[in-house]
mmCIF file of C-alpha atoms in Angstrom:
data_model
loop_
_atom_site.group_PDB
_atom_site.id
_atom_site.type_symbol
_atom_site.label_atom_id
_atom_site.label_comp_id
_atom_site.label_asym_id
_atom_site.label_seq_id
_atom_site.Cartn_x
_atom_site.Cartn_y
_atom_site.Cartn_z
ATOM 1 C CA UNK A 1 0.000 0.000 0.000
ATOM 2 C CA UNK A 2 1.348 3.430 -0.997
ATOM 3 C CA UNK A 3 2.136 5.803 1.826
ATOM 4 C CA UNK A 4 -0.197 8.620 2.817
ATOM 5 C CA UNK A 5 1.641 11.905 2.288
ATOM 6 C CA UNK A 6 -1.134 14.455 1.735
ATOM 7 C CA UNK A 7 -4.109 14.868 4.060
ATOM 8 C CA UNK A 8 -7.163 17.110 3.650
ATOM 9 C CA UNK A 9 -9.089 18.005 6.806
ATOM 10 C CA UNK A 10 -12.698 19.020 6.212
ATOM 11 C CA UNK A 11 -13.870 21.305 9.008
ATOM 12 C CA UNK A 12 -12.260 24.413 10.446
ATOM 13 C CA UNK A 13 -13.563 24.120 14.005
ATOM 14 C CA UNK A 14 -11.447 23.380 17.070
ATOM 15 C CA UNK A 15 -11.180 19.619 16.482
ATOM 16 C CA UNK A 16 -10.562 19.914 12.752
ATOM 17 C CA UNK A 17 -7.832 22.491 13.250
ATOM 18 C CA UNK A 18 -6.263 20.455 16.045
ATOM 19 C CA UNK A 19 -6.159 17.324 13.895
ATOM 20 C CA UNK A 20 -4.724 19.304 10.989
ATOM 21 C CA UNK A 21 -1.931 20.568 13.245
ATOM 22 C CA UNK A 22 -1.321 17.066 14.547
ATOM 23 C CA UNK A 23 -1.080 15.651 11.013
ATOM 24 C CA UNK A 24 1.364 18.415 10.075
ATOM 25 C CA UNK A 25 3.512 17.518 13.107
ATOM 26 C CA UNK A 26 3.531 13.966 11.774
ATOM 27 C CA UNK A 27 5.221 15.258 8.618
ATOM 28 C CA UNK A 28 2.224 15.226 6.318
ATOM 29 C CA UNK A 29 1.313 17.965 3.855
ATOM 30 C CA UNK A 30 -2.022 19.229 5.199
ATOM 31 C CA UNK A 31 -4.835 21.225 3.594
ATOM 32 C CA UNK A 32 -7.604 22.497 5.894
ATOM 33 C CA UNK A 33 -10.991 23.132 4.260
ATOM 34 C CA UNK A 34 -13.502 25.487 5.903
ATOM 35 C CA UNK A 35 -16.723 27.128 4.766
ATOM 36 C CA UNK A 36 -16.002 30.502 6.393
ATOM 37 C CA UNK A 37 -13.907 32.714 4.078
ATOM 38 C CA UNK A 38 -12.798 34.861 7.037
ATOM 39 C CA UNK A 39 -11.432 31.778 8.810
ATOM 40 C CA UNK A 40 -9.594 30.649 5.674
ATOM 41 C CA UNK A 41 -8.074 34.119 5.342
ATOM 42 C CA UNK A 42 -6.995 34.187 8.999
ATOM 43 C CA UNK A 43 -5.257 30.821 8.772
ATOM 44 C CA UNK A 44 -3.478 31.832 5.584
ATOM 45 C CA UNK A 45 -2.372 35.227 6.913
ATOM 46 C CA UNK A 46 -1.745 34.629 10.617
ATOM 47 C CA UNK A 47 -1.587 30.846 11.170
ATOM 48 C CA UNK A 48 -4.193 31.102 13.932
ATOM 49 C CA UNK A 49 -7.851 30.155 14.452
ATOM 50 C CA UNK A 50 -8.923 32.716 17.026
ATOM 51 C CA UNK A 51 -12.626 31.799 16.927
ATOM 52 C CA UNK A 52 -12.134 28.142 17.859
ATOM 53 C CA UNK A 53 -8.637 27.864 19.345
ATOM 54 C CA UNK A 54 -7.960 31.206 21.018
ATOM 55 C CA UNK A 55 -4.384 31.634 22.208
ATOM 56 C CA UNK A 56 -2.997 28.857 20.000
ATOM 57 C CA UNK A 57 -0.437 29.863 17.373
ATOM 58 C CA UNK A 58 0.303 27.081 14.915
ATOM 59 C CA UNK A 59 3.694 25.436 15.403
ATOM 60 C CA UNK A 60 3.431 23.877 11.923
ATOM 61 C CA UNK A 61 2.337 25.674 8.752
ATOM 62 C CA UNK A 62 -1.188 24.918 7.528
ATOM 63 C CA UNK A 63 -2.659 25.629 4.128
ATOM 64 C CA UNK A 64 -6.347 26.538 4.058
ATOM 65 C CA UNK A 65 -8.969 26.602 1.329
ATOM 66 C CA UNK A 66 -12.673 27.106 0.788
ATOM 67 C CA UNK A 67 -12.632 24.972 -2.360
ATOM 68 C CA UNK A 68 -13.605 21.384 -1.640
ATOM 69 C CA UNK A 69 -12.343 20.249 -5.055
ATOM 70 C CA UNK A 70 -8.793 20.940 -3.839
ATOM 71 C CA UNK A 71 -9.382 18.815 -0.751
ATOM 72 C CA UNK A 72 -10.634 15.887 -2.844
ATOM 73 C CA UNK A 73 -7.170 15.424 -4.370
ATOM 74 C CA UNK A 74 -5.514 14.376 -1.072
ATOM 75 C CA UNK A 75 -4.270 10.866 -0.304
ATOM 76 C CA UNK A 76 -6.595 10.753 2.725
ATOM 77 C CA UNK A 77 -9.467 12.897 3.974
ATOM 78 C CA UNK A 78 -10.365 13.555 7.607
ATOM 79 C CA UNK A 79 -14.011 14.596 7.967
ATOM 80 C CA UNK A 80 -14.267 16.741 11.108
ATOM 81 C CA UNK A 81 -17.645 18.448 10.792
ATOM 82 C CA UNK A 82 -20.645 17.884 13.144
ATOM 83 C CA UNK A 83 -22.068 14.372 12.909
ATOM 84 C CA UNK A 84 -25.463 15.521 11.638
ATOM 85 C CA UNK A 85 -23.837 17.335 8.684
ATOM 86 C CA UNK A 86 -21.941 14.245 7.487
ATOM 87 C CA UNK A 87 -24.207 13.488 4.535
ATOM 88 C CA UNK A 88 -24.363 17.116 3.381
ATOM 89 C CA UNK A 89 -20.600 17.648 3.518
ATOM 90 C CA UNK A 90 -19.771 14.376 1.767
ATOM 91 C CA UNK A 91 -22.266 14.773 -1.086
ATOM 92 C CA UNK A 92 -20.199 17.310 -3.111
ATOM 93 C CA UNK A 93 -17.298 14.827 -3.100
ATOM 94 C CA UNK A 94 -19.311 12.139 -4.926
ATOM 95 C CA UNK A 95 -17.947 12.968 -8.362
ATOM 96 C CA UNK A 96 -14.509 14.074 -7.179
ATOM 97 C CA UNK A 97 -13.074 11.376 -4.924
ATOM 98 C CA UNK A 98 -10.646 8.818 -6.341
ATOM 99 C CA UNK A 99 -11.650 5.173 -5.731
ATOM 100 C CA UNK A 100 -10.060 3.720 -2.617
ATOM 101 C CA UNK A 101 -9.352 7.066 -0.947
ATOM 102 C CA UNK A 102 -9.621 6.671 2.853
ATOM 103 C CA UNK A 103 -12.210 8.997 4.394
ATOM 104 C CA UNK A 104 -11.717 9.137 8.161
ATOM 105 C CA UNK A 105 -14.796 10.105 10.174
ATOM 106 C CA UNK A 106 -13.694 12.095 13.221
ATOM 107 C CA UNK A 107 -17.049 13.189 14.667
ATOM 108 C CA UNK A 108 -19.084 11.091 17.066
ATOM 109 C CA UNK A 109 -22.772 10.498 16.536
ATOM 110 C CA UNK A 110 -25.625 8.573 14.933
ATOM 111 C CA UNK A 111 -27.423 10.052 11.925
ATOM 112 C CA UNK A 112 -30.846 11.464 12.660
ATOM 113 C CA UNK A 113 -33.653 10.113 10.531
ATOM 114 C CA UNK A 114 -31.858 6.979 9.383
ATOM 115 C CA UNK A 115 -30.290 5.709 12.626
ATOM 116 C CA UNK A 116 -27.131 5.089 10.599
ATOM 117 C CA UNK A 117 -23.712 4.803 12.090
ATOM 118 C CA UNK A 118 -21.725 7.425 10.197
ATOM 119 C CA UNK A 119 -19.763 4.843 8.191
ATOM 120 C CA UNK A 120 -23.083 3.564 6.795
ATOM 121 C CA UNK A 121 -23.879 7.086 5.621
ATOM 122 C CA UNK A 122 -20.401 7.379 4.122
ATOM 123 C CA UNK A 123 -20.850 4.146 2.152
ATOM 124 C CA UNK A 124 -24.208 5.359 0.814
ATOM 125 C CA UNK A 125 -22.875 8.736 -0.324
ATOM 126 C CA UNK A 126 -19.329 7.769 -1.365
ATOM 127 C CA UNK A 127 -19.260 4.053 -2.228
ATOM 128 C CA UNK A 128 -15.813 4.512 -3.795
ATOM 129 C CA UNK A 129 -14.284 5.658 -0.486
ATOM 130 C CA UNK A 130 -12.460 3.457 2.022
ATOM 131 C CA UNK A 131 -14.355 4.076 5.312
ATOM 132 C CA UNK A 132 -12.334 4.765 8.460
ATOM 133 C CA UNK A 133 -12.945 6.225 11.922
ATOM 134 C CA UNK A 134 -10.811 8.160 14.395
ATOM 135 C CA UNK A 135 -12.062 8.243 17.982
ATOM 136 C CA UNK A 136 -10.750 8.238 21.520
ATOM 137 C CA UNK A 137 -10.189 10.291 24.684
ATOM 138 C CA UNK A 138 -9.096 13.641 23.310
ATOM 139 C CA UNK A 139 -9.808 17.329 23.747
ATOM 140 C CA UNK A 140 -9.099 19.647 20.819
ATOM 141 C CA UNK A 141 -7.196 22.164 22.942
ATOM 142 C CA UNK A 142 -4.854 19.446 24.245
ATOM 143 C CA UNK A 143 -4.136 18.090 20.780
ATOM 144 C CA UNK A 144 -3.648 21.575 19.336
ATOM 145 C CA UNK A 145 -1.071 22.350 22.007
ATOM 146 C CA UNK A 146 0.787 19.115 21.372
ATOM 147 C CA UNK A 147 -0.098 17.457 24.679
ATOM 148 C CA UNK A 148 0.145 13.630 24.753
ATOM 149 C CA UNK A 149 -2.949 11.958 23.315
ATOM 150 C CA UNK A 150 -3.819 8.405 22.234
ATOM 151 C CA UNK A 151 -6.747 7.467 19.990
ATOM 152 C CA UNK A 152 -8.103 4.576 17.942
ATOM 153 C CA UNK A 153 -7.989 4.626 14.132
ATOM 154 C CA UNK A 154 -10.215 1.953 12.614
ATOM 155 C CA UNK A 155 -10.630 0.792 9.010
ATOM 156 C CA UNK A 156 -12.181 -2.272 7.434
ATOM 157 C CA UNK A 157 -8.836 -3.954 6.890
ATOM 158 C CA UNK A 158 -5.782 -3.919 9.061
ATOM 159 C CA UNK A 159 -3.410 -2.668 6.347
ATOM 160 C CA UNK A 160 -5.383 0.545 5.862
ATOM 161 C CA UNK A 161 -5.721 1.083 9.609
ATOM 162 C CA UNK A 162 -1.963 0.626 9.989
ATOM 163 C CA UNK A 163 -1.272 3.059 7.121
ATOM 164 C CA UNK A 164 -3.508 5.727 8.643
ATOM 165 C CA UNK A 165 -1.992 5.250 12.103
ATOM 166 C CA UNK A 166 1.489 5.607 10.626
ATOM 167 C CA UNK A 167 0.509 8.733 8.698
ATOM 168 C CA UNK A 168 -0.967 10.455 11.756
ATOM 169 C CA UNK A 169 1.496 9.365 14.444
ATOM 170 C CA UNK A 170 3.813 11.944 16.019
ATOM 171 C CA UNK A 171 5.710 12.396 19.267
ATOM 172 C CA UNK A 172 2.564 13.648 21.002
ATOM 173 C CA UNK A 173 -0.213 11.863 19.075
ATOM 174 C CA UNK A 174 -0.414 8.065 19.142
ATOM 175 C CA UNK A 175 -3.066 6.292 17.045
ATOM 176 C CA UNK A 176 -3.742 2.588 17.730
ATOM 177 C CA UNK A 177 -4.947 0.708 14.644
ATOM 178 C CA UNK A 178 -8.139 -1.386 14.673
ATOM 179 C CA UNK A 179 -10.451 -3.039 12.157
ATOM 180 C CA UNK A 180 -13.549 -2.687 14.387
ATOM 181 C CA UNK A 181 -15.495 0.141 12.756
ATOM 182 C CA UNK A 182 -18.681 -0.601 14.692
ATOM 183 C CA UNK A 183 -17.172 -0.645 18.175
ATOM 184 C CA UNK A 184 -15.116 2.474 17.535
ATOM 185 C CA UNK A 185 -18.250 4.385 16.498
ATOM 186 C CA UNK A 186 -20.627 3.103 19.169
ATOM 187 C CA UNK A 187 -18.241 4.116 21.941
ATOM 188 C CA UNK A 188 -17.927 7.652 20.607
ATOM 189 C CA UNK A 189 -21.634 8.163 19.954
ATOM 190 C CA UNK A 190 -22.937 6.856 23.278
ATOM 191 C CA UNK A 191 -20.295 8.462 25.476
ATOM 192 C CA UNK A 192 -21.656 11.860 24.366
ATOM 193 C CA UNK A 193 -25.120 10.979 25.645
ATOM 194 C CA UNK A 194 -23.797 9.497 28.879
ATOM 195 C CA UNK A 195 -21.595 12.534 29.487
ATOM 196 C CA UNK A 196 -24.720 14.707 29.514
ATOM 197 C CA UNK A 197 -26.156 12.487 32.265
ATOM 198 C CA UNK A 198 -22.951 12.669 34.331
ATOM 199 C CA UNK A 199 -22.781 16.408 33.854
ATOM 200 C CA UNK A 200 -26.326 16.738 35.167
ATOM 201 C CA UNK A 201 -25.403 14.754 38.289
ATOM 202 C CA UNK A 202 -22.397 17.008 38.852
ATOM 203 C CA UNK A 203 -24.436 20.149 38.232
ATOM 204 C CA UNK A 204 -27.043 18.936 40.715
ATOM 205 C CA UNK A 205 -24.237 18.524 43.296
ATOM 206 C CA UNK A 206 -25.123 14.875 43.930
ATOM 207 C CA UNK A 207 -21.532 13.882 44.669
ATOM 208 C CA UNK A 208 -18.657 11.933 43.184
ATOM 209 C CA UNK A 209 -20.130 8.563 44.208
ATOM 210 C CA UNK A 210 -23.266 9.138 42.138
ATOM 211 C CA UNK A 211 -21.190 10.343 39.200
ATOM 212 C CA UNK A 212 -18.970 7.244 39.314
ATOM 213 C CA UNK A 213 -21.984 4.943 39.576
ATOM 214 C CA UNK A 214 -23.655 6.589 36.594
ATOM 215 C CA UNK A 215 -20.459 6.334 34.542
ATOM 216 C CA UNK A 216 -20.216 2.618 35.319
ATOM 217 C CA UNK A 217 -23.869 1.903 34.552
ATOM 218 C CA UNK A 218 -23.562 3.996 31.413
ATOM 219 C CA UNK A 219 -20.640 1.861 30.299
ATOM 220 C CA UNK A 220 -22.841 -1.221 30.787
ATOM 221 C CA UNK A 221 -25.361 0.335 28.360
ATOM 222 C CA UNK A 222 -22.652 1.199 25.858
ATOM 223 C CA UNK A 223 -21.376 -2.374 26.034
ATOM 224 C CA UNK A 224 -24.814 -3.948 25.571
ATOM 225 C CA UNK A 225 -25.589 -1.901 22.487
ATOM 226 C CA UNK A 226 -22.104 -2.308 21.037
ATOM 227 C CA UNK A 227 -22.183 -6.085 21.343
ATOM 228 C CA UNK A 228 -25.686 -6.236 19.869
ATOM 229 C CA UNK A 229 -24.428 -4.311 16.831
ATOM 230 C CA UNK A 230 -21.382 -6.542 16.393
ATOM 231 C CA UNK A 231 -18.639 -4.620 18.196
ATOM 232 C CA UNK A 232 -15.692 -6.423 19.726
ATOM 233 C CA UNK A 233 -15.481 -6.406 23.536
ATOM 234 C CA UNK A 234 -11.844 -5.268 23.497
ATOM 235 C CA UNK A 235 -12.793 -2.189 21.464
ATOM 236 C CA UNK A 236 -15.474 -1.207 23.964
ATOM 237 C CA UNK A 237 -13.028 -1.489 26.866
ATOM 238 C CA UNK A 238 -10.335 0.366 24.913
ATOM 239 C CA UNK A 239 -9.546 3.972 24.047
ATOM 240 C CA UNK A 240 -12.597 4.661 21.883
ATOM 241 C CA UNK A 241 -15.001 3.120 24.411
ATOM 242 C CA UNK A 242 -14.171 3.176 28.102
ATOM 243 C CA UNK A 243 -11.278 5.600 27.658
ATOM 244 C CA UNK A 244 -13.375 8.229 25.917
ATOM 245 C CA UNK A 245 -16.282 7.675 28.306
ATOM 246 C CA UNK A 246 -14.159 8.296 31.402
ATOM 247 C CA UNK A 247 -12.713 11.507 29.955
ATOM 248 C CA UNK A 248 -16.038 12.914 28.772
ATOM 249 C CA UNK A 249 -17.917 12.011 31.958
ATOM 250 C CA UNK A 250 -15.506 13.811 34.267
ATOM 251 C CA UNK A 251 -14.544 17.177 32.793
ATOM 252 C CA UNK A 252 -16.231 20.462 31.897
ATOM 253 C CA UNK A 253 -13.863 20.573 28.914
ATOM 254 C CA UNK A 254 -16.325 18.089 27.421
ATOM 255 C CA UNK A 255 -19.093 19.995 25.651
ATOM 256 C CA UNK A 256 -21.560 17.232 26.503
ATOM 257 C CA UNK A 257 -20.618 17.147 30.195
ATOM 258 C CA UNK A 258 -20.810 20.953 30.307
ATOM 259 C CA UNK A 259 -24.252 20.878 28.661
ATOM 260 C CA UNK A 260 -25.451 18.351 31.220
ATOM 261 C CA UNK A 261 -23.929 20.363 34.077
ATOM 262 C CA UNK A 262 -26.042 23.350 33.093
ATOM 263 C CA UNK A 263 -29.119 21.118 32.936
ATOM 264 C CA UNK A 264 -28.295 20.005 36.489
ATOM 265 C CA UNK A 265 -28.102 23.634 37.571
ATOM 266 C CA UNK A 266 -31.677 24.154 36.397
ATOM 267 C CA UNK A 267 -31.385 25.343 32.785
ATOM 268 C CA UNK A 268 -33.552 23.673 30.151
ATOM 269 C CA UNK A 269 -32.256 22.103 26.977
ATOM 270 C CA UNK A 270 -34.397 24.488 24.930
ATOM 271 C CA UNK A 271 -32.872 27.516 26.679
ATOM 272 C CA UNK A 272 -29.342 26.220 26.180
ATOM 273 C CA UNK A 273 -29.902 25.479 22.488
ATOM 274 C CA UNK A 274 -31.563 28.848 21.892
ATOM 275 C CA UNK A 275 -28.684 30.586 23.646
ATOM 276 C CA UNK A 276 -26.271 29.172 21.072
ATOM 277 C CA UNK A 277 -24.340 26.847 23.406
ATOM 278 C CA UNK A 278 -21.360 25.041 21.871
ATOM 279 C CA UNK A 279 -22.443 21.960 19.955
ATOM 280 C CA UNK A 280 -23.065 18.940 22.179
ATOM 281 C CA UNK A 281 -23.493 15.958 19.845
ATOM 282 C CA UNK A 282 -25.196 13.922 22.582
ATOM 283 C CA UNK A 283 -28.228 16.209 22.370
ATOM 284 C CA UNK A 284 -28.943 14.833 18.896
ATOM 285 C CA UNK A 285 -27.747 11.267 19.522
ATOM 286 C CA UNK A 286 -29.805 10.527 22.667
ATOM 287 C CA UNK A 287 -33.177 9.881 21.032
ATOM 288 C CA UNK A 288 -31.577 8.054 18.102
ATOM 289 C CA UNK A 289 -29.583 5.815 20.445
ATOM 290 C CA UNK A 290 -32.764 4.843 22.304
ATOM 291 C CA UNK A 291 -34.486 4.010 19.001
ATOM 292 C CA UNK A 292 -31.475 1.961 17.924
ATOM 293 C CA UNK A 293 -31.562 0.098 21.238
ATOM 294 C CA UNK A 294 -35.254 -0.671 20.841
ATOM 295 C CA UNK A 295 -34.624 -1.934 17.315
ATOM 296 C CA UNK A 296 -32.047 -4.401 18.657
ATOM 297 C CA UNK A 297 -33.822 -5.291 21.906
ATOM 298 C CA UNK A 298 -31.312 -3.462 24.130
ATOM 299 C CA UNK A 299 -32.408 -1.521 27.214
ATOM 300 C CA UNK A 300 -30.710 1.880 27.546
ATOM 301 C CA UNK A 301 -32.225 3.495 30.669
ATOM 302 C CA UNK A 302 -29.606 6.240 31.083
ATOM 303 C CA UNK A 303 -29.824 7.255 27.422
ATOM 304 C CA UNK A 304 -33.627 7.186 27.724
ATOM 305 C CA UNK A 305 -33.765 9.661 30.608
ATOM 306 C CA UNK A 306 -31.301 11.947 28.802
ATOM 307 C CA UNK A 307 -33.544 11.881 25.731
ATOM 308 C CA UNK A 308 -36.598 12.581 27.891
ATOM 309 C CA UNK A 309 -34.945 15.529 29.652
ATOM 310 C CA UNK A 310 -33.801 17.066 26.349
ATOM 311 C CA UNK A 311 -37.347 16.690 24.957
ATOM 312 C CA UNK A 312 -38.788 18.217 28.184
ATOM 313 C CA UNK A 313 -40.703 15.030 28.960
ATOM 314 C CA UNK A 314 -38.952 14.815 32.347
ATOM 315 C CA UNK A 315 -37.337 17.259 34.738
ATOM 316 C CA UNK A 316 -33.815 16.524 35.968
ATOM 317 C CA UNK A 317 -35.134 15.437 39.367
ATOM 318 C CA UNK A 318 -37.742 13.167 37.807
ATOM 319 C CA UNK A 319 -35.079 11.637 35.566
ATOM 320 C CA UNK A 320 -32.735 10.899 38.462
ATOM 321 C CA UNK A 321 -35.589 9.471 40.540
ATOM 322 C CA UNK A 322 -36.503 7.196 37.644
ATOM 323 C CA UNK A 323 -32.971 5.813 37.485
ATOM 324 C CA UNK A 324 -32.768 5.271 41.249
ATOM 325 C CA UNK A 325 -36.170 3.558 41.387
ATOM 326 C CA UNK A 326 -35.477 0.982 38.694
ATOM 327 C CA UNK A 327 -36.121 -2.616 39.841
ATOM 328 C CA UNK A 328 -33.283 -4.206 41.778
ATOM 329 C CA UNK A 329 -31.419 -6.870 39.883
ATOM 330 C CA UNK A 330 -28.079 -8.618 39.762
ATOM 331 C CA UNK A 331 -25.296 -6.473 38.330
ATOM 332 C CA UNK A 332 -23.994 -9.009 35.783
ATOM 333 C CA UNK A 333 -26.040 -8.717 32.630
ATOM 334 C CA UNK A 334 -28.194 -5.906 34.088
#
C-alpha cells in the first residue's frame, strides 16, 4: 500500500484544526478546508484560528482553502464536521473522490432520521471511499497544544488502519490501529449521551459517588448496544469506548458534560440550544440511540432519561428518581 503523504481536513472548528496541526507535526502535507472565508483568510495570513482555538499559534504551517475540489485530491481525507452534517458535507465529493481514498470520520454520533452509524452514511454517499474512523479520549485544545494523546484509528482492513496510524502518528499523538469500525463508532456516539447524564449529576451537586456509579452503569449500556451491533469487547473497553467515556464524563472541557452540568443547575435544553451553546453531539444522539436500542432489543435506561430531559418530557429530578427507582437486579447482565 502506498504511503499517505497528503491529508485534507474538512472542518475548520477546534477539532478539525487540532487534527490538521497534529497531522502536520507527523510530517504530512495538510490542507484544511472550511466554509467561512474569514477563517480561511486568517489561517493563511496569521496561522491562527482565534474563533475556535484562542491563544494557540500554529507550530506547523497549515494551508487553508474554501474549495472542496482541492481537498478531494488528497491521499486521505479527515471529515471533522458535526455528525449531523456528514451526509451534506460528503455529497459534493461524490464525483470528485478517487476510488479507494480513505475517508476518516472524526465526529461522534448517529445520523438522525436513518439511525445510521456514520460509516453507513459514508458508504451510501461515497461508495468509492475506504471508510475509516478516528475516535478516543481527546480534547481539541490538548491536541492543538501538542499534549500527549492516544486514539483509535479503525478501518475495514488492518493494512489501511496501519497506514492511517502511521501517517498520523507523532511524538505527542499516538493512534492505535483497529479493524472494528462498529465498536469504535458506538463508543464515541454513546459516550456523548452518557456525558450529559454525568454532567447533570455534577451540576445537581449529587456527589462523586453518584457520578462514578452513573459512569459505570452507562458503560454497561454502551457495552450492551455495542455487542448487539457486532462490536468487539476489546474495542469497547479500549480507548474509543471506556477511555473516551471516562474523559467525557468527568470534565467540563467536554461539551456534553458541560451541557449536562447546566441542565443540572436548572437550565432547560431548549434555553441552552436557543442561547447558542457550543455543539453537544449527545443532544442529537440521545433519542436516536434509544431508538437503535429498541430496534435491537437493548435496554438503555440512562440514554432514555437523557432523551426525555432534552425533549422536556422529564425534569432533571424526575429523571434521576426514575434511574434510582429501577427494579433491583443482579449487576452481571443488568
